[in-house]
Coordinates of C-alpha atoms in Angstrom, one line a residue:
M611 CA 10.3 93.3 145.0
I612 CA 8.9 93.3 141.4
Q613 CA 10.3 95.9 139.0
L614 CA 7.5 96.9 136.7
T615 CA 8.2 97.2 133.0
D616 CA 7.3 100.4 131.3
E617 CA 4.3 98.6 129.7
E618 CA 3.1 97.3 133.0
L619 CA 3.4 100.7 134.7
R620 CA 1.4 102.3 131.9
C621 CA -1.2 99.6 132.2
L622 CA -1.4 100.2 135.9
Q623 CA -1.8 103.9 135.4
K624 CA -4.6 103.4 132.9
I625 CA -6.5 101.2 135.4
Q626 CA -6.1 103.9 138.1
L627 CA -7.3 106.6 135.6
E628 CA -10.4 104.5 135.0
M629 CA -11.0 104.7 138.8
L630 CA -10.4 108.4 138.9
V631 CA -13.0 108.8 136.2
E632 CA -15.4 106.7 138.2
V633 CA -14.8 109.0 141.3
K634 CA -15.5 112.0 139.1
R635 CA -18.8 110.5 137.8
I636 CA -20.1 109.6 141.3
C637 CA -19.0 112.9 142.9
N638 CA -20.5 115.0 140.1
K639 CA -23.8 113.1 140.3
N640 CA -24.0 113.5 144.1
H641 CA -22.5 117.0 144.5
I642 CA -19.5 115.8 146.4
K643 CA -16.5 118.0 146.4
Y644 CA -13.1 116.3 145.8
S645 CA -9.7 117.2 144.4
L646 CA -6.5 115.7 143.1
I647 CA -3.8 116.0 145.8
G648 CA -0.2 115.1 146.4
G649 CA 1.8 113.5 143.6
T650 CA -1.3 113.3 141.4
L651 CA -1.9 117.1 141.5
L652 CA 1.9 117.5 140.9
G653 CA 1.6 115.3 137.9
A654 CA -1.3 117.3 136.6
I655 CA 0.5 120.6 136.9
R656 CA 4.0 119.4 135.8
H657 CA 3.2 116.7 133.3
K658 CA -0.5 117.1 132.5
G659 CA -0.9 113.5 133.7
Y660 CA 1.0 111.0 135.7
I661 CA 4.5 111.6 136.9
P662 CA 6.3 109.2 134.5
W663 CA 7.4 106.8 137.2
D664 CA 4.4 107.2 139.5
D665 CA 2.3 104.1 140.4
D666 CA -0.5 105.5 142.4
A667 CA -3.2 108.2 142.4
D668 CA -4.4 110.4 145.3
V669 CA -7.8 112.0 145.8
G670 CA -8.7 114.3 148.8
M671 CA -12.0 115.2 150.3
L672 CA -12.9 117.2 153.3
R673 CA -14.3 114.9 156.0
E674 CA -18.0 115.7 155.4
D675 CA -17.6 114.9 151.7
Y676 CA -15.6 111.8 152.4
E677 CA -18.4 110.4 154.7
K678 CA -20.9 111.1 152.0
F679 CA -18.8 109.5 149.3
R680 CA -18.2 106.2 151.3
I681 CA -22.0 105.9 151.8
V682 CA -22.9 106.7 148.2
C683 CA -20.4 104.1 147.0
E684 CA -22.7 101.4 148.4
S685 CA -25.3 102.1 145.8
E686 CA -23.7 104.2 143.1
L687 CA -20.4 102.5 142.4
D688 CA -20.1 100.3 139.3
A689 CA -20.0 97.1 141.4
D690 CA -19.0 94.9 138.4
K691 CA -15.6 96.7 138.3
F692 CA -14.9 98.4 141.6
Y693 CA -15.4 98.4 145.3
F694 CA -14.6 100.9 148.1
Q695 CA -12.6 99.7 151.1
D696 CA -11.9 101.3 154.5
D697 CA -11.7 100.4 158.2
R698 CA -15.5 100.4 158.7
N699 CA -16.4 98.0 155.9
T700 CA -13.3 95.7 155.8
E701 CA -12.2 93.4 158.6
G702 CA -8.5 93.7 159.3
Y703 CA -8.1 97.0 157.4
R704 CA -5.8 99.3 159.4
W705 CA -5.3 102.5 157.4
G706 CA -6.8 105.9 158.2
Y707 CA -8.2 106.5 154.7
G708 CA -10.1 104.6 152.0
K709 CA -9.1 102.9 148.8
L710 CA -11.1 102.4 145.7
R711 CA -10.2 98.9 144.3
R712 CA -10.4 97.5 140.8
K713 CA -11.8 94.0 140.8
N714 CA -10.0 91.1 139.1
T715 CA -6.5 92.7 139.6
L716 CA -3.8 92.3 142.2
F717 CA -1.3 94.8 143.6
M718 CA 0.2 93.1 146.7
R719 CA 2.4 95.5 148.6
E720 CA 5.6 93.9 149.9
N721 CA 5.3 92.5 153.5
Q722 CA 1.5 92.9 153.5
S723 CA 0.4 89.4 152.2
H724 CA -0.5 88.4 155.8
L725 CA -3.2 91.2 156.0
D726 CA -6.5 89.4 155.4
F727 CA -8.3 91.8 153.0
G728 CA -8.5 92.5 149.3
Q729 CA -5.2 93.8 147.7
E730 CA -6.3 94.8 144.2
V731 CA -5.0 97.8 142.2
F732 CA -6.2 100.9 144.0
I733 CA -6.4 104.6 144.3
D734 CA -6.3 106.3 147.7
I735 CA -9.3 108.4 148.9
F736 CA -8.0 110.6 151.7
P737 CA -10.3 112.4 154.3
L738 CA -9.0 115.8 155.3
D739 CA -9.7 116.5 158.9
F740 CA -9.5 119.7 161.0
A741 CA -6.1 120.4 162.7
P742 CA -5.4 123.2 165.2
D743 CA -4.5 126.6 163.7
N744 CA -2.1 127.3 166.5
T745 CA 1.4 126.1 165.6
L746 CA 2.2 124.4 169.0
L747 CA -1.2 122.7 169.2
R748 CA -0.8 121.5 165.7
K749 CA 2.5 119.9 166.6
L750 CA 0.9 118.1 169.5
H751 CA -1.9 117.0 167.2
A752 CA 0.6 115.7 164.7
F753 CA 2.3 113.7 167.4
H754 CA -1.0 112.3 168.6
C755 CA -1.8 111.2 165.0
F756 CA 1.6 109.8 164.6
C757 CA 1.1 107.5 167.6
I758 CA -2.2 106.3 166.3
R759 CA -0.8 105.6 162.9
K760 CA 2.1 103.6 164.4
I761 CA -0.3 101.5 166.4
L762 CA -2.3 100.7 163.3
W763 CA 0.9 99.9 161.4
A764 CA 2.1 97.5 164.2
P765 CA 1.0 94.2 162.4
V766 CA 3.3 95.2 159.5
G767 CA 6.0 96.8 161.6
A768 CA 6.3 93.7 163.8
R769 CA 7.3 91.7 160.7
V770 CA 9.5 94.2 158.8
E771 CA 11.2 96.2 161.5
K772 CA 14.9 95.2 161.8
N773 CA 15.6 97.1 165.0
I774 CA 15.1 94.6 167.8
F775 CA 13.7 97.2 170.3
K776 CA 11.3 98.7 167.8
K777 CA 10.2 95.3 166.6
W778 CA 9.4 94.4 170.2
V779 CA 7.4 97.6 170.7
Y780 CA 5.4 96.8 167.5
K781 CA 4.7 93.3 168.8
V782 CA 3.2 94.8 172.0
L783 CA 1.2 97.5 170.1
E784 CA -0.1 94.8 167.8
R785 CA -2.1 93.4 170.7
I786 CA -4.3 96.5 171.0
P787 CA -7.7 95.6 169.5
K788 CA -8.4 97.5 166.2
E789 CA -11.8 98.5 167.6
C790 CA -10.3 100.3 170.5
I791 CA -7.9 102.2 168.3
Y792 CA -10.6 103.4 165.9
S793 CA -13.0 104.2 168.7
H794 CA -10.5 106.5 170.2
Y795 CA -9.6 108.0 166.8
Y796 CA -13.1 108.9 165.7
K797 CA -13.9 110.4 169.1
Y798 CA -10.8 112.5 168.8
I799 CA -11.4 113.8 165.3
N800 CA -15.1 114.4 166.0
S801 CA -14.2 116.6 168.9
R802 CA -12.5 119.0 166.3
N803 CA -15.2 120.5 164.2
S804 CA -13.8 123.8 163.1
S805 CA -10.5 125.4 162.1
N806 CA -8.8 127.0 159.1
T807 CA -6.3 124.1 158.8
V808 CA -6.8 120.5 157.6
R809 CA -4.5 117.6 157.1
L810 CA -4.4 113.9 156.4
N811 CA -4.3 112.7 159.9
L812 CA -3.1 109.1 159.5
F813 CA -0.6 109.6 156.7
P814 CA 3.0 110.8 157.1
T815 CA 2.9 114.6 157.0
R816 CA 5.8 116.9 157.3
R817 CA 5.9 120.4 158.6
P818 CA 3.8 122.6 158.8
Y819 CA 1.6 119.5 159.6
G820 CA -1.4 120.9 157.8
F821 CA -2.7 123.1 155.0
A822 CA -5.1 126.0 154.7
I823 CA -8.6 124.6 154.3
A824 CA -9.1 127.1 151.4
F825 CA -6.6 124.9 149.4
F826 CA -9.3 122.2 149.2
K827 CA -12.4 124.4 149.0
E828 CA -11.5 126.7 146.2
L829 CA -10.9 124.5 143.1
V830 CA -10.2 124.8 139.4
D831 CA -10.1 122.3 136.6
V832 CA -6.7 120.8 135.9
M833 CA -5.8 118.5 133.0
F834 CA -4.8 115.0 133.9
E835 CA -4.3 112.3 131.2
G836 CA -6.7 114.1 128.9
E837 CA -9.5 114.5 131.5
N838 CA -10.4 117.5 133.6
F839 CA -10.4 117.0 137.3
P840 CA -10.7 119.5 140.2
G841 CA -7.5 120.7 141.8
S842 CA -6.6 123.5 144.2
K843 CA -6.9 127.0 142.9
Y844 CA -3.8 127.6 145.1
F845 CA -1.8 124.7 143.6
D846 CA 1.4 126.7 143.5
A847 CA 1.3 127.4 147.3
Y848 CA 0.2 123.9 148.1
L849 CA 2.8 122.2 146.0
T850 CA 5.6 124.5 147.1
I851 CA 4.8 123.7 150.8
K852 CA 4.7 120.0 150.0
Y853 CA 7.6 119.6 147.5
G854 CA 9.6 122.8 147.4
D855 CA 10.7 123.6 143.8
Y856 CA 8.1 121.2 142.4
M857 CA 8.7 121.9 138.7
K858 CA 12.2 120.5 139.1
L859 CA 12.5 116.8 138.5
P860 CA 14.1 114.9 141.5
P861 CA 17.2 112.8 140.9
E862 CA 16.6 109.3 139.8
E863 CA 17.5 107.7 143.2
E864 CA 14.6 109.7 144.8
R865 CA 11.9 108.6 142.3
K866 CA 10.2 106.2 144.6
V867 CA 7.6 103.6 143.8
H868 CA 5.5 101.2 146.0
P869 CA 7.4 97.9 146.6
V870 CA 5.2 95.1 145.4
S871 CA 5.6 91.3 145.6
E872 CA 2.8 90.2 143.3
I873 CA 0.9 92.0 140.6
K874 CA -1.9 91.1 138.2
L875 CA -3.2 93.6 135.7
I876 CA -6.2 93.5 133.4

């Protein structure tokens, strides 16, 4: 694992900020609603920018806006610098959300060099899908999504898992064709077209396994690295659910970063 210097981390953050500004440009031009979410929104509220040790950036869109964004990227994105990557335009891609990538860079996640697709510096673009409002049904939905996510993760899990039994399970799951997994997944999410709860289906999510849709519909400007971006009007409720006492810095041992094996910055 490569330990980034402070200068390298700041360079990485500036590249990602460039991509956030590009998302803002495209979305404003095409009337696409988006918001900062997760640690990026936390950084905006607590630090007015990046969490000092953070090495990624997260953008969320309700599914309808996400689908519009991924299509618009084909013609609107500054193709000299960026490209958009997800399971429908990238062979071998196995995540449940998209990534905006910065060309002529490299950010190789540890144990993922065998995955045959571009691994440049990125920001995550997350689609927010409907989840059941009922607590029990939402738990069942969460388990269903967990199973799909683990099947998609299998090519990595089969190589990094140390538990022999789990490693064997991943090796079996790895044989399921990607097309079958995504065919099932899209049929499943398209069967859910209304609720007051949404979530990132194929990303680790803790209880309550979803958030009020109003969190991502009612937005205000928040300052992030000297730029205004939309964030939830209910950021306090959202961040409290997600992080607890979010204004309190975590201990140093809990300040996690993505493990990388190779990196090239501009």
